[in-house]
mmCIF file of N, CA, C and O in Angstrom:
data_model
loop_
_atom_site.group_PDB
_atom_site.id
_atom_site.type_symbol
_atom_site.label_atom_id
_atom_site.label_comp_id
_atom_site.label_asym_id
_atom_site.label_seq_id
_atom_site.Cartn_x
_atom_site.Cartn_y
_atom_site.Cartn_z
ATOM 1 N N UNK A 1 -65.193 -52.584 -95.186
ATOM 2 C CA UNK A 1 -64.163 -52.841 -94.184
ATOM 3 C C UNK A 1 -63.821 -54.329 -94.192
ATOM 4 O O UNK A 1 -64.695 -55.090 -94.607
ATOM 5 N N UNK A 2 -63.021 -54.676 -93.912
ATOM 6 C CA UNK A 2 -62.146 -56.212 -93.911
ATOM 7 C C UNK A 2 -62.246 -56.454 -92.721
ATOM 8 O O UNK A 2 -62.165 -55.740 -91.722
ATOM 9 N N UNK A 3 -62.481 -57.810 -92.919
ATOM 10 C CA UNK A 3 -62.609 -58.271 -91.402
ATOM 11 C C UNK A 3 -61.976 -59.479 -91.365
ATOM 12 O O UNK A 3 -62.216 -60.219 -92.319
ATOM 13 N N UNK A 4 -61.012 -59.997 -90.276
ATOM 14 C CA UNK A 4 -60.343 -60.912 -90.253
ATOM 15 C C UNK A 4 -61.014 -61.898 -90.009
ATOM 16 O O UNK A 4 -61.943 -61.793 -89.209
ATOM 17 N N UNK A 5 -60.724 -63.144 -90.638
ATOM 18 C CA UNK A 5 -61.777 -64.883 -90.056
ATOM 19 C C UNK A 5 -60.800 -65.789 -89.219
ATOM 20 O O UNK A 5 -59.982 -66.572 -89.703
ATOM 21 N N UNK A 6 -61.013 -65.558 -87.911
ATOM 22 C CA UNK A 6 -59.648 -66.534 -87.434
ATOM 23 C C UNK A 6 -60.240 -68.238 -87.577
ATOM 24 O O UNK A 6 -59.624 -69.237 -87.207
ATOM 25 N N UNK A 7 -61.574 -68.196 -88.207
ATOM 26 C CA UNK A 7 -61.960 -69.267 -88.194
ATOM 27 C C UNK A 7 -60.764 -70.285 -89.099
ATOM 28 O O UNK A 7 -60.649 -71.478 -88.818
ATOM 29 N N UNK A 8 -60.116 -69.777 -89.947
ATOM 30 C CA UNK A 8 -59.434 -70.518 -90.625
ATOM 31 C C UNK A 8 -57.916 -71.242 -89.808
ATOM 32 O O UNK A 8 -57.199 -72.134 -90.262
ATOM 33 N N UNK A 9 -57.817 -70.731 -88.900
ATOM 34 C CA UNK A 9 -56.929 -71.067 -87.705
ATOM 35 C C UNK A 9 -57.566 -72.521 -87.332
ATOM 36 O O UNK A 9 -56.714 -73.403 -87.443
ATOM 37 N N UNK A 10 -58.814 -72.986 -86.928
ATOM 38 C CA UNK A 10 -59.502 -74.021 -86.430
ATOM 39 C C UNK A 10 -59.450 -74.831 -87.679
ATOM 40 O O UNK A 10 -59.102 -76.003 -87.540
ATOM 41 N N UNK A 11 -59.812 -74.295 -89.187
ATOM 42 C CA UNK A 11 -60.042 -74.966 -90.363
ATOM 43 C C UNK A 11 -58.568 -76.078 -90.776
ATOM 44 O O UNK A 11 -58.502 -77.227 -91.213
ATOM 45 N N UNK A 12 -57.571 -75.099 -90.394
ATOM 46 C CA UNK A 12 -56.400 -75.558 -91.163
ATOM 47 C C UNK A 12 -55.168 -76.106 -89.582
ATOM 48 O O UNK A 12 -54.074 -75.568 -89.755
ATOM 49 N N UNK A 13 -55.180 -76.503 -88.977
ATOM 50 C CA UNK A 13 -54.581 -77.066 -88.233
ATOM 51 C C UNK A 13 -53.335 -77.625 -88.427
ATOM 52 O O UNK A 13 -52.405 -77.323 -87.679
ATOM 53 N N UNK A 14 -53.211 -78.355 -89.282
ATOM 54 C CA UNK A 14 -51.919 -79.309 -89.651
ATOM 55 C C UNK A 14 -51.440 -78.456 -90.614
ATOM 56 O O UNK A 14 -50.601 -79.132 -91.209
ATOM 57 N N UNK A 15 -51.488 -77.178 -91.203
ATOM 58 C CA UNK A 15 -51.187 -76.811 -92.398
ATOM 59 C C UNK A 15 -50.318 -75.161 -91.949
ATOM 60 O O UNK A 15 -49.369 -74.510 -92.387
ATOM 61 N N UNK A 16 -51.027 -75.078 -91.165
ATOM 62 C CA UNK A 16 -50.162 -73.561 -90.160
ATOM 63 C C UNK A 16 -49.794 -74.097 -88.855
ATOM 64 O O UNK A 16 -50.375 -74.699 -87.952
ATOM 65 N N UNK A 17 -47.881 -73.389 -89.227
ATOM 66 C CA UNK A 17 -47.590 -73.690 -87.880
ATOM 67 C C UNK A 17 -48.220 -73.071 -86.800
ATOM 68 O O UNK A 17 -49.295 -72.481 -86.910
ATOM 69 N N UNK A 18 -47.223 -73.248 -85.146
ATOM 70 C CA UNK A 18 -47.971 -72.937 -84.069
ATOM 71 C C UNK A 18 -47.067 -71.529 -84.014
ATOM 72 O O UNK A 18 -45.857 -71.479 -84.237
ATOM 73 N N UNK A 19 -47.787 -70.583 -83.724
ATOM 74 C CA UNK A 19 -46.964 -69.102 -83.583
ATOM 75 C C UNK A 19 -46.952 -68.859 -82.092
ATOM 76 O O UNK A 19 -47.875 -69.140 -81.327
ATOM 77 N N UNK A 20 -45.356 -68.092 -81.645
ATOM 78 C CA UNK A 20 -44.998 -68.004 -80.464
ATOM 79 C C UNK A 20 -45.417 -66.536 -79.715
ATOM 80 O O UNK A 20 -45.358 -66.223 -78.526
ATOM 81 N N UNK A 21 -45.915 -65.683 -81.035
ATOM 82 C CA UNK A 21 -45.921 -64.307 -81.106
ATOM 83 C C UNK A 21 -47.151 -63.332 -81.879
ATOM 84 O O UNK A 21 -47.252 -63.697 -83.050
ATOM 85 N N UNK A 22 -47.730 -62.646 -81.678
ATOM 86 C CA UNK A 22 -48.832 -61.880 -82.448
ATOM 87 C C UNK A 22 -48.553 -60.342 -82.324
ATOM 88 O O UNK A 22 -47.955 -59.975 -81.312
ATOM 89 N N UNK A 23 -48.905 -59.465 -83.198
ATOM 90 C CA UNK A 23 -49.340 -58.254 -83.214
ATOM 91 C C UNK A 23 -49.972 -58.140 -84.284
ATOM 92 O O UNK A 23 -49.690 -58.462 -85.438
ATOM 93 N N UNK A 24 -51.406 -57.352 -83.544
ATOM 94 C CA UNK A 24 -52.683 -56.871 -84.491
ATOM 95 C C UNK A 24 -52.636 -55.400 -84.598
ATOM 96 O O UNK A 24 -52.378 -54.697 -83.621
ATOM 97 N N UNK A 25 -52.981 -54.740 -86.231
ATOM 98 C CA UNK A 25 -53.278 -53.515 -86.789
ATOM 99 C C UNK A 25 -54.588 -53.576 -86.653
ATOM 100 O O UNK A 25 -55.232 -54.488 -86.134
ATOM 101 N N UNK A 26 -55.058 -52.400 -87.219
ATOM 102 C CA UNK A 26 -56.376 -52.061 -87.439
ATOM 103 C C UNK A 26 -57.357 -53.535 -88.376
ATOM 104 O O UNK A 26 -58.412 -54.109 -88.106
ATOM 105 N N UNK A 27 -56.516 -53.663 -89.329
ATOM 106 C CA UNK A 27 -57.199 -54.620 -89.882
ATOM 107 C C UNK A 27 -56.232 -55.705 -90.752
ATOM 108 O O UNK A 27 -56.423 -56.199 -91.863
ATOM 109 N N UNK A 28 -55.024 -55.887 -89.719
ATOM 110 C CA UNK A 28 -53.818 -57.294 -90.476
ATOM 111 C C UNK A 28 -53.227 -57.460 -88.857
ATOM 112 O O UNK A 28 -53.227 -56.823 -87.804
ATOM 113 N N UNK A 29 -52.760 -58.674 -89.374
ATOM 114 C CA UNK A 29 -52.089 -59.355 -87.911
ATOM 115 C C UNK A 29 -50.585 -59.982 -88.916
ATOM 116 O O UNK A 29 -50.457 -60.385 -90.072
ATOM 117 N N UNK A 30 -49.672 -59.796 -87.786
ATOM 118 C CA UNK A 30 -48.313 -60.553 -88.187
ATOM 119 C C UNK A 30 -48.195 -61.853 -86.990
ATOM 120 O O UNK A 30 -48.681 -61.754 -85.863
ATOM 121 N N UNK A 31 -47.728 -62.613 -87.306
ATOM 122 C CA UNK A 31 -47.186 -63.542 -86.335
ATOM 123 C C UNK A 31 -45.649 -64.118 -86.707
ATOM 124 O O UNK A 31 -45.180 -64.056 -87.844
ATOM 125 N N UNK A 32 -44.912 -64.721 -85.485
ATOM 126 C CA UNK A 32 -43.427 -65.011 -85.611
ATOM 127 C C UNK A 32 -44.046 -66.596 -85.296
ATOM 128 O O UNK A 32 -45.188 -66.772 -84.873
ATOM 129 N N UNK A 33 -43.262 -67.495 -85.529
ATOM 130 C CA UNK A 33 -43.432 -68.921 -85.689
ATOM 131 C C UNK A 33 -42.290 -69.443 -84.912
ATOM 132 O O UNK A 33 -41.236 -68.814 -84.822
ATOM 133 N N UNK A 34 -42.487 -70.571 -84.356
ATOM 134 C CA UNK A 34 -41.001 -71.047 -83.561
ATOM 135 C C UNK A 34 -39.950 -71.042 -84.486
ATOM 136 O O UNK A 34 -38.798 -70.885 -84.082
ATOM 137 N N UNK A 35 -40.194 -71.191 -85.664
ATOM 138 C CA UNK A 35 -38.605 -70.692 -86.356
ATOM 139 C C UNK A 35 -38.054 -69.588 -86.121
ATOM 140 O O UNK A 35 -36.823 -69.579 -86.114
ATOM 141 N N UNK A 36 -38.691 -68.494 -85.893
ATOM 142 C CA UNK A 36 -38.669 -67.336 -85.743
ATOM 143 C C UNK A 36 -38.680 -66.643 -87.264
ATOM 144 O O UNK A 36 -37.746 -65.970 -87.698
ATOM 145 N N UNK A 37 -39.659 -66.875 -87.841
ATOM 146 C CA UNK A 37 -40.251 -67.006 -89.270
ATOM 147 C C UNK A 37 -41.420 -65.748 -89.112
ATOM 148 O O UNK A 37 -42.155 -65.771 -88.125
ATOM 149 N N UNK A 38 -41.583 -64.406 -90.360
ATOM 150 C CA UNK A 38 -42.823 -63.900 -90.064
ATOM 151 C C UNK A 38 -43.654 -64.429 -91.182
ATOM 152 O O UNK A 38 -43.352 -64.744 -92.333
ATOM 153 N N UNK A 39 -44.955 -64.444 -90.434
ATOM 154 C CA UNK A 39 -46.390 -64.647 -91.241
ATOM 155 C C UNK A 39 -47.482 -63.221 -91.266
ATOM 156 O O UNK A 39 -47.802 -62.389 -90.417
ATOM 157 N N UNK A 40 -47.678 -63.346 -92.057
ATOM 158 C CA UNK A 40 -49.081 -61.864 -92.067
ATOM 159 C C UNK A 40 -50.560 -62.688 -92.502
ATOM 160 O O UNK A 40 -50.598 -63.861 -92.874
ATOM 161 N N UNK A 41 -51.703 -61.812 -92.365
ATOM 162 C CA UNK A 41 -52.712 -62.091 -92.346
ATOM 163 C C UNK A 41 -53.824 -60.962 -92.699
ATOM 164 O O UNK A 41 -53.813 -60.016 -91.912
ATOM 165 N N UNK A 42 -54.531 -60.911 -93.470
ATOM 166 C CA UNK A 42 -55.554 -59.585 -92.960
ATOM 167 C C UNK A 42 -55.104 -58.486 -94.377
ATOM 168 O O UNK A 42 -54.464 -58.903 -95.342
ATOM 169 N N UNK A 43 -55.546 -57.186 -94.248
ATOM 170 C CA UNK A 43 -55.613 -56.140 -95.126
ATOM 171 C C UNK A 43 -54.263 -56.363 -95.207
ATOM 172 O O UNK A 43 -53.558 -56.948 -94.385
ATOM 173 N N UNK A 44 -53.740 -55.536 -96.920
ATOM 174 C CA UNK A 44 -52.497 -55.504 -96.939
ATOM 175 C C UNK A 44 -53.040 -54.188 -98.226
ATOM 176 O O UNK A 44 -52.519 -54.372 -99.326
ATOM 177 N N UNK A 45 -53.369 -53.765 -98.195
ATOM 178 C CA UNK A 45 -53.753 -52.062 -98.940
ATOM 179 C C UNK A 45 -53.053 -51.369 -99.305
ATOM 180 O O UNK A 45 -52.870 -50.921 -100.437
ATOM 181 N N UNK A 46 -52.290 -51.095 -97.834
ATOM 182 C CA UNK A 46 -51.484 -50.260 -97.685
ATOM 183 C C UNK A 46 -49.790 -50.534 -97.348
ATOM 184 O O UNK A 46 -48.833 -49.882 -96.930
ATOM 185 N N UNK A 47 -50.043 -51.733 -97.746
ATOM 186 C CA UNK A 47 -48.466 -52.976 -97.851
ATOM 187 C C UNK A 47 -47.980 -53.560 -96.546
ATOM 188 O O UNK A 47 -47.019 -54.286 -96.293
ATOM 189 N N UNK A 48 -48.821 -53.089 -95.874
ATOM 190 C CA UNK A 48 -48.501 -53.305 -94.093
ATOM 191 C C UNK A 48 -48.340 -54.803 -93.732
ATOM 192 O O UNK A 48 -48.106 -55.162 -92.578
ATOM 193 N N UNK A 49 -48.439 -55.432 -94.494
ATOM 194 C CA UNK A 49 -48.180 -56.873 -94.651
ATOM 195 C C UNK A 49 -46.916 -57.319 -95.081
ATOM 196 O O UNK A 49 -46.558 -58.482 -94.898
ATOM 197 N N UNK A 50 -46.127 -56.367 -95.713
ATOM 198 C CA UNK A 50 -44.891 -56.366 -96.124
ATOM 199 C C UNK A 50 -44.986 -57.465 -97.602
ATOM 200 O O UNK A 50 -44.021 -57.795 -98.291
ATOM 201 N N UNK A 51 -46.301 -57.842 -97.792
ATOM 202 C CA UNK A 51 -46.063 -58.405 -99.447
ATOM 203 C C UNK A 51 -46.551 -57.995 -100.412
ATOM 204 O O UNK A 51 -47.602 -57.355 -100.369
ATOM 205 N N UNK A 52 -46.021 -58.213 -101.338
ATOM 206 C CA UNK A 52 -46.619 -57.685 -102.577
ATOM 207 C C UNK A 52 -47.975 -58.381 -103.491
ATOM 208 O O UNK A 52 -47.653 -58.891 -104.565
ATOM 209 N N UNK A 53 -49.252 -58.415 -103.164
ATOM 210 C CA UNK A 53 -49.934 -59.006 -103.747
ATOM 211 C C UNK A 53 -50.863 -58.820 -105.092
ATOM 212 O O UNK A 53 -49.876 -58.294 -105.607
ATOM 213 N N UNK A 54 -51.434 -58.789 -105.697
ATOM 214 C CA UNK A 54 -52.390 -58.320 -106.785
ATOM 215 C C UNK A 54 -53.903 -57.921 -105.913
ATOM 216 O O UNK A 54 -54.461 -56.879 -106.255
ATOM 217 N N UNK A 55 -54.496 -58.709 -104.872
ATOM 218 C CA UNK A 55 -55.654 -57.935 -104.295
ATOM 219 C C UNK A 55 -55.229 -57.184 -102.657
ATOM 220 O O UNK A 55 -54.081 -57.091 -102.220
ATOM 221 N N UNK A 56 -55.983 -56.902 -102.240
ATOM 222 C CA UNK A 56 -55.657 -56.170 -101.144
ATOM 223 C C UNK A 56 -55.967 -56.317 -100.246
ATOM 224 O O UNK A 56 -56.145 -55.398 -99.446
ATOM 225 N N UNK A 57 -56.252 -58.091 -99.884
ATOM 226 C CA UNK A 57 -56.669 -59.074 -98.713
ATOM 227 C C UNK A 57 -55.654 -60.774 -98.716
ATOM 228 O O UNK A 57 -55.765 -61.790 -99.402
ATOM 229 N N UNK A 58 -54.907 -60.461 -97.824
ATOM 230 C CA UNK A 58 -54.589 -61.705 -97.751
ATOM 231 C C UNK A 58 -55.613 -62.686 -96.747
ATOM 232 O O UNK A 58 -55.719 -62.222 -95.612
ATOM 233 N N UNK A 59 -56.129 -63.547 -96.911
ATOM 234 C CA UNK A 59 -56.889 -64.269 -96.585
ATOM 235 C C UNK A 59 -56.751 -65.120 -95.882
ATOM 236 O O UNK A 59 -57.637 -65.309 -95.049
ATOM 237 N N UNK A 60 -55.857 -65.793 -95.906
ATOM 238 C CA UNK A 60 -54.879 -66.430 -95.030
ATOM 239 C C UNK A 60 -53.687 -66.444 -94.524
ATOM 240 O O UNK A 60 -52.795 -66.210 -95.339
ATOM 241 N N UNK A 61 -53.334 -66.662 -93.337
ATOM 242 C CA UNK A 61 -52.003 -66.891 -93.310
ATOM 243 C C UNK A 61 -51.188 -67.421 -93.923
ATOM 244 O O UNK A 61 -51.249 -68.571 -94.357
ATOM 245 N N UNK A 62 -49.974 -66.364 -94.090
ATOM 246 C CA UNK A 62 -48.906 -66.634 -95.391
ATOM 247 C C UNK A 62 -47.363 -66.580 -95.110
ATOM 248 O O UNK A 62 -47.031 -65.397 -95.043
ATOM 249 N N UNK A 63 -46.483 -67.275 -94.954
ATOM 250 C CA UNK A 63 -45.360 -66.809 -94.552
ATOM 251 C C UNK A 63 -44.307 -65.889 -95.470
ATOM 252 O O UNK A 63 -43.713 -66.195 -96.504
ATOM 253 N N UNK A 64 -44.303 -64.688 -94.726
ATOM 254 C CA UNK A 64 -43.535 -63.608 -95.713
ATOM 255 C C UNK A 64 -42.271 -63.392 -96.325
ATOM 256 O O UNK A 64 -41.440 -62.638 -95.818
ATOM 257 N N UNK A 65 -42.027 -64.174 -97.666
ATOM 258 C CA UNK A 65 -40.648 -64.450 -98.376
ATOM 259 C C UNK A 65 -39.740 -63.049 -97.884
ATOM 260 O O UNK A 65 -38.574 -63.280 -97.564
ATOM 261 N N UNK A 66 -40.057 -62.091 -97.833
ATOM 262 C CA UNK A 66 -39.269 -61.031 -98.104
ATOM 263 C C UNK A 66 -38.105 -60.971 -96.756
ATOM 264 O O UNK A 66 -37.122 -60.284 -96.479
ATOM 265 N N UNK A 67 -38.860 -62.123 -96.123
ATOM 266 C CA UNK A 67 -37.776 -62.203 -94.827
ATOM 267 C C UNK A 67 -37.952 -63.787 -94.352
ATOM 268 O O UNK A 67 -38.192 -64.304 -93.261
ATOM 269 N N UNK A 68 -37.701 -64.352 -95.787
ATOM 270 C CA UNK A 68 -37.337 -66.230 -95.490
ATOM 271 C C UNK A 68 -36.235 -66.085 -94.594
ATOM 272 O O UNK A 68 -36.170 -66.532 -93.449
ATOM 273 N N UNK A 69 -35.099 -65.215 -95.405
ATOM 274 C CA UNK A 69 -33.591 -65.607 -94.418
ATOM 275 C C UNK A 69 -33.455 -64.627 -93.232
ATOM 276 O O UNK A 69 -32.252 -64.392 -93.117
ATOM 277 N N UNK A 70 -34.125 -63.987 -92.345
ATOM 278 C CA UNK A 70 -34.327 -63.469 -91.616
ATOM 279 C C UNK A 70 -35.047 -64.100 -90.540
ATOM 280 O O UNK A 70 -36.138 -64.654 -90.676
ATOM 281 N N UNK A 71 -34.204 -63.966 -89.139
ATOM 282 C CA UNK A 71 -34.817 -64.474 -87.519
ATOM 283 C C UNK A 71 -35.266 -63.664 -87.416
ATOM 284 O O UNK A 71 -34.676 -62.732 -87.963
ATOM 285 N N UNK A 72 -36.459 -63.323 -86.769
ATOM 286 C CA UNK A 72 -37.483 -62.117 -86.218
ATOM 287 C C UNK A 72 -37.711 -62.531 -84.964
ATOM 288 O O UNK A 72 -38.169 -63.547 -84.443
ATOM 289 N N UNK A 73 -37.027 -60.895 -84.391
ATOM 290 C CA UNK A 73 -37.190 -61.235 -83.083
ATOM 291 C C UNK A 73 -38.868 -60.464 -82.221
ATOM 292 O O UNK A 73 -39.375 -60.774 -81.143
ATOM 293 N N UNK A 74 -39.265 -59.541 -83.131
ATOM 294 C CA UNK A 74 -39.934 -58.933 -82.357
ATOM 295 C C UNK A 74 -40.821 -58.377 -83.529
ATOM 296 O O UNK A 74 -40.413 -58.215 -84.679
ATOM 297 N N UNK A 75 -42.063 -58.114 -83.090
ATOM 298 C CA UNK A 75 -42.888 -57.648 -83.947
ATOM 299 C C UNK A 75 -44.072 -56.718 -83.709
ATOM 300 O O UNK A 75 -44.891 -56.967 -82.823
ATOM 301 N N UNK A 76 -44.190 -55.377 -84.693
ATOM 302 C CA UNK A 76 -45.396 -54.554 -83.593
ATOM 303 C C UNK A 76 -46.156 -54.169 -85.170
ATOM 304 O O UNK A 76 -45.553 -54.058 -86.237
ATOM 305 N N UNK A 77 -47.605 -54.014 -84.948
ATOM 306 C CA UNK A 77 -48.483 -53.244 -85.998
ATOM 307 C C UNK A 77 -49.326 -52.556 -85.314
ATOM 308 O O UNK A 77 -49.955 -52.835 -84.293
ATOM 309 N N UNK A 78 -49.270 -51.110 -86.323
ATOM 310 C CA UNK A 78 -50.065 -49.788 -86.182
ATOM 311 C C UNK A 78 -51.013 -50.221 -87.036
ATOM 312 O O UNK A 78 -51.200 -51.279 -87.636
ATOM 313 N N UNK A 79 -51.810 -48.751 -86.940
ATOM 314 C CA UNK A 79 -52.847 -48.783 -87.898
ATOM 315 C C UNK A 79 -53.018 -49.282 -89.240
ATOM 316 O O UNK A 79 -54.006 -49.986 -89.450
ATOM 317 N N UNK A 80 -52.081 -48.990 -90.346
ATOM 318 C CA UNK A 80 -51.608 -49.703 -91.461
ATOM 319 C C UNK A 80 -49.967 -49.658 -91.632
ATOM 320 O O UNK A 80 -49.382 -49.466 -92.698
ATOM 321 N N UNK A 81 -49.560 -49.802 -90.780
ATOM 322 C CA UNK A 81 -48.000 -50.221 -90.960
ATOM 323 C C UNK A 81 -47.558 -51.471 -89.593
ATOM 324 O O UNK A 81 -48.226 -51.884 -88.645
ATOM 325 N N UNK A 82 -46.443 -51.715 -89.952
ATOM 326 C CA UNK A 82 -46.289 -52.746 -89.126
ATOM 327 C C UNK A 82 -44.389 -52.259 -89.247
ATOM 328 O O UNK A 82 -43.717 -51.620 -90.056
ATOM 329 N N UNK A 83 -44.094 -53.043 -87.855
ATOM 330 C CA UNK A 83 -42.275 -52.803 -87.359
ATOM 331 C C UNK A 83 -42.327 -54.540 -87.132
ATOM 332 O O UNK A 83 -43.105 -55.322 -86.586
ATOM 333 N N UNK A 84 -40.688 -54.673 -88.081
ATOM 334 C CA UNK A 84 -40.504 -55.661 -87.714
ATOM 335 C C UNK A 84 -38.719 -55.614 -87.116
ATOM 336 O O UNK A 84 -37.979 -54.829 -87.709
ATOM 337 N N UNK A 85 -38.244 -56.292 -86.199
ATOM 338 C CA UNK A 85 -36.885 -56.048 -86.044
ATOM 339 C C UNK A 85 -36.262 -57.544 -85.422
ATOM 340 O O UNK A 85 -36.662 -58.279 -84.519
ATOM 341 N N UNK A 86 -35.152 -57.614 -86.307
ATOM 342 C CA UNK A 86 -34.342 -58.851 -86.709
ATOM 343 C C UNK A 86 -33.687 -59.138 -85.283
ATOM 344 O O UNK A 86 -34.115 -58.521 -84.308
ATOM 345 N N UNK A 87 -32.436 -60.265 -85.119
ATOM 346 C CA UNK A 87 -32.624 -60.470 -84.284
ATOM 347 C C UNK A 87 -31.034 -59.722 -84.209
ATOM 348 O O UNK A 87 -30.589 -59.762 -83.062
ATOM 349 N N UNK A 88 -30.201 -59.121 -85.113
ATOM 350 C CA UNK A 88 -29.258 -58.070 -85.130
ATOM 351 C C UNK A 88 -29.800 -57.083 -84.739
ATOM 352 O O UNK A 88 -28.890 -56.461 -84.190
ATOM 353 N N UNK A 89 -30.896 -56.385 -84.634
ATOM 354 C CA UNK A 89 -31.528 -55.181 -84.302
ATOM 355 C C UNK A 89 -31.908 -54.348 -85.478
ATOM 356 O O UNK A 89 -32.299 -53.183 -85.549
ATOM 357 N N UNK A 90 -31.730 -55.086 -86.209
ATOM 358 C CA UNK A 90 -32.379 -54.080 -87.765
ATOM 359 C C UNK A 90 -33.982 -54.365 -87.668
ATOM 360 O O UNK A 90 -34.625 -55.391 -87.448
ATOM 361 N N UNK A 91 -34.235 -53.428 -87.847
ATOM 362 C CA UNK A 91 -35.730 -52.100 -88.131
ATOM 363 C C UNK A 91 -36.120 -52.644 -89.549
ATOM 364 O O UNK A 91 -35.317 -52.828 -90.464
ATOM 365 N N UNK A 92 -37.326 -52.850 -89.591
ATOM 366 C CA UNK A 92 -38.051 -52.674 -90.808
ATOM 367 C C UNK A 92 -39.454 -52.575 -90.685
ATOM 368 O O UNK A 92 -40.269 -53.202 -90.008
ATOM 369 N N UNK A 93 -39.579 -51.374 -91.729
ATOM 370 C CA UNK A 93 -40.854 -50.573 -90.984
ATOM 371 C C UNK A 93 -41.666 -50.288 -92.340
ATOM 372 O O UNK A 93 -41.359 -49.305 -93.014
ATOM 373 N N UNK A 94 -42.712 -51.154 -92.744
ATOM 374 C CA UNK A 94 -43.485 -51.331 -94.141
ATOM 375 C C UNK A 94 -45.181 -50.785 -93.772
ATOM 376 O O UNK A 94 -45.859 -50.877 -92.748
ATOM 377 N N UNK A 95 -45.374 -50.368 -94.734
ATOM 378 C CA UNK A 95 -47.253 -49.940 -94.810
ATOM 379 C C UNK A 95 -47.198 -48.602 -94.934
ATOM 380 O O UNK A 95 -46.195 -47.973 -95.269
ATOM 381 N N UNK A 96 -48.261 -48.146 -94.669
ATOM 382 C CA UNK A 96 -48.823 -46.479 -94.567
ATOM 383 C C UNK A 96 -48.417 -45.153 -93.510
ATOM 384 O O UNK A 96 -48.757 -45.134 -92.326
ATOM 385 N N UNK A 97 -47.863 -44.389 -93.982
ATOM 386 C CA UNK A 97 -47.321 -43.116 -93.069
ATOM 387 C C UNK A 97 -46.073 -44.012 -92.676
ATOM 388 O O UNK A 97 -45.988 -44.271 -91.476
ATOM 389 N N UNK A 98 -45.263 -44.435 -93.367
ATOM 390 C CA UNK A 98 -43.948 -44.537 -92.695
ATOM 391 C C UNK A 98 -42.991 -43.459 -92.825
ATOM 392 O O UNK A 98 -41.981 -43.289 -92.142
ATOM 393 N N UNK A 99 -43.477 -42.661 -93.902
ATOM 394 C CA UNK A 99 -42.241 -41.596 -93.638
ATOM 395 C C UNK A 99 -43.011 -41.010 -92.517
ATOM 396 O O UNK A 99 -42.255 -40.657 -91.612
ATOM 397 N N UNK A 100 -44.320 -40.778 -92.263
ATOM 398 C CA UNK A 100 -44.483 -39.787 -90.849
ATOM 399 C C UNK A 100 -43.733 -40.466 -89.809
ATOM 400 O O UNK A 100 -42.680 -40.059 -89.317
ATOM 401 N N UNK A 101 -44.540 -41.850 -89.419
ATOM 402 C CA UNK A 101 -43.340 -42.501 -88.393
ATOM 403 C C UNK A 101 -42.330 -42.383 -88.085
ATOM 404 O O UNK A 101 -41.873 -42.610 -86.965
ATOM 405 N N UNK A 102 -41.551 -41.844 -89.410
ATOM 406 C CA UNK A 102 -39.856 -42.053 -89.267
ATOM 407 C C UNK A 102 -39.045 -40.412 -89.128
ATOM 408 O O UNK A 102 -37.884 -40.087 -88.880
ATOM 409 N N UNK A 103 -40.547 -39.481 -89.480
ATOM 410 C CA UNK A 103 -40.369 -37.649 -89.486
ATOM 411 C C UNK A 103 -39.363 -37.787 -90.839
ATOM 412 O O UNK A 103 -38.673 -36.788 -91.040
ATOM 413 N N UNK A 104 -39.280 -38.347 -91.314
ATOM 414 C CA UNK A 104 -38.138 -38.088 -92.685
ATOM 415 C C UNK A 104 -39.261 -38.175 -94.038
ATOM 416 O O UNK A 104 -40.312 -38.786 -94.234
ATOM 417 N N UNK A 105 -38.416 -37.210 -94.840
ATOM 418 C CA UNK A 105 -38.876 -37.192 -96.032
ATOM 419 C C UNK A 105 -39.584 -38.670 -96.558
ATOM 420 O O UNK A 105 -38.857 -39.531 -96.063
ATOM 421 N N UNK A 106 -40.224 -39.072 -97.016
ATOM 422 C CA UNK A 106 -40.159 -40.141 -98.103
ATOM 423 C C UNK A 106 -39.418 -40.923 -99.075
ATOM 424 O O UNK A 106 -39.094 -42.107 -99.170
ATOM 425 N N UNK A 107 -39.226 -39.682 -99.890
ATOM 426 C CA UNK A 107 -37.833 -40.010 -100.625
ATOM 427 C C UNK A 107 -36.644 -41.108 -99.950
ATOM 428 O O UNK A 107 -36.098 -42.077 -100.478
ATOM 429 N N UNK A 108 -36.481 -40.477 -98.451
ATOM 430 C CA UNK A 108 -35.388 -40.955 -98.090
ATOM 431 C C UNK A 108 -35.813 -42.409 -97.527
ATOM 432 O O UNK A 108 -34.893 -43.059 -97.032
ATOM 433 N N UNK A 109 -36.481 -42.715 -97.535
ATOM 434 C CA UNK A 109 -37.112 -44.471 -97.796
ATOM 435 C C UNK A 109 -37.200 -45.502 -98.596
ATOM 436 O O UNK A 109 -37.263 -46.726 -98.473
ATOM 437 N N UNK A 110 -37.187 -44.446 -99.761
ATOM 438 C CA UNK A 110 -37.014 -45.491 -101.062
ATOM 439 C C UNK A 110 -35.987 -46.142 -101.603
ATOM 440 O O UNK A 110 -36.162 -46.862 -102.586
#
């Protein structure tokens, strides 16, 4: 099991911004930043981190390219998925069982 170290929060001070916002999964956390910028943290297994990595622990806080040009207004994580929604009101909904979440096929996600 993965376990998050917020010790690195105390470690790195000057190096991560200050976040205005949190939501914790089972085992990843997202945060929004006064830019209104998202960051992830924690398991990403099941992509619930929304990045694409080679292992299946992000270790630190990372700010998530896939939404550089994106304001985030709001942010929630499930068990291994996470909702993120812009500040137009667009939905984006990454990780595990999102087609259950969404009752739609799969397919129709891709």
């Amino acid at each position: 099991k993965h376990t998050l170290d917020l010790e690195v929060f105390r470690l790195c001070p000057n190096v991560l911004p200050r976040f205005k916002c949190m939501a914790s999964g089972e085992e990843h956390i997202l945060f929004i930043d006064y830019e209104n910028r998202l960051w992830c943290y924690g398991n990403n297994a099941q992509g619930q981190c929304g990045i694409k990595t080679t292992t299946d622990t992000i270790v630190q806080p990372i700010k998530n390219q896939l939404f550089k040009n994106v304001e985030i207004k709001q942010i929630f994580a499930g068990e291994r998925r996470s909702i993120v929604i812009d500040r137009n009101g667009r939905c984006y909904i990454f990780g595990d069982g999102v087609d259950i979440t969404l009752r739609r096929p799969y397919k129709l996600l891709q």
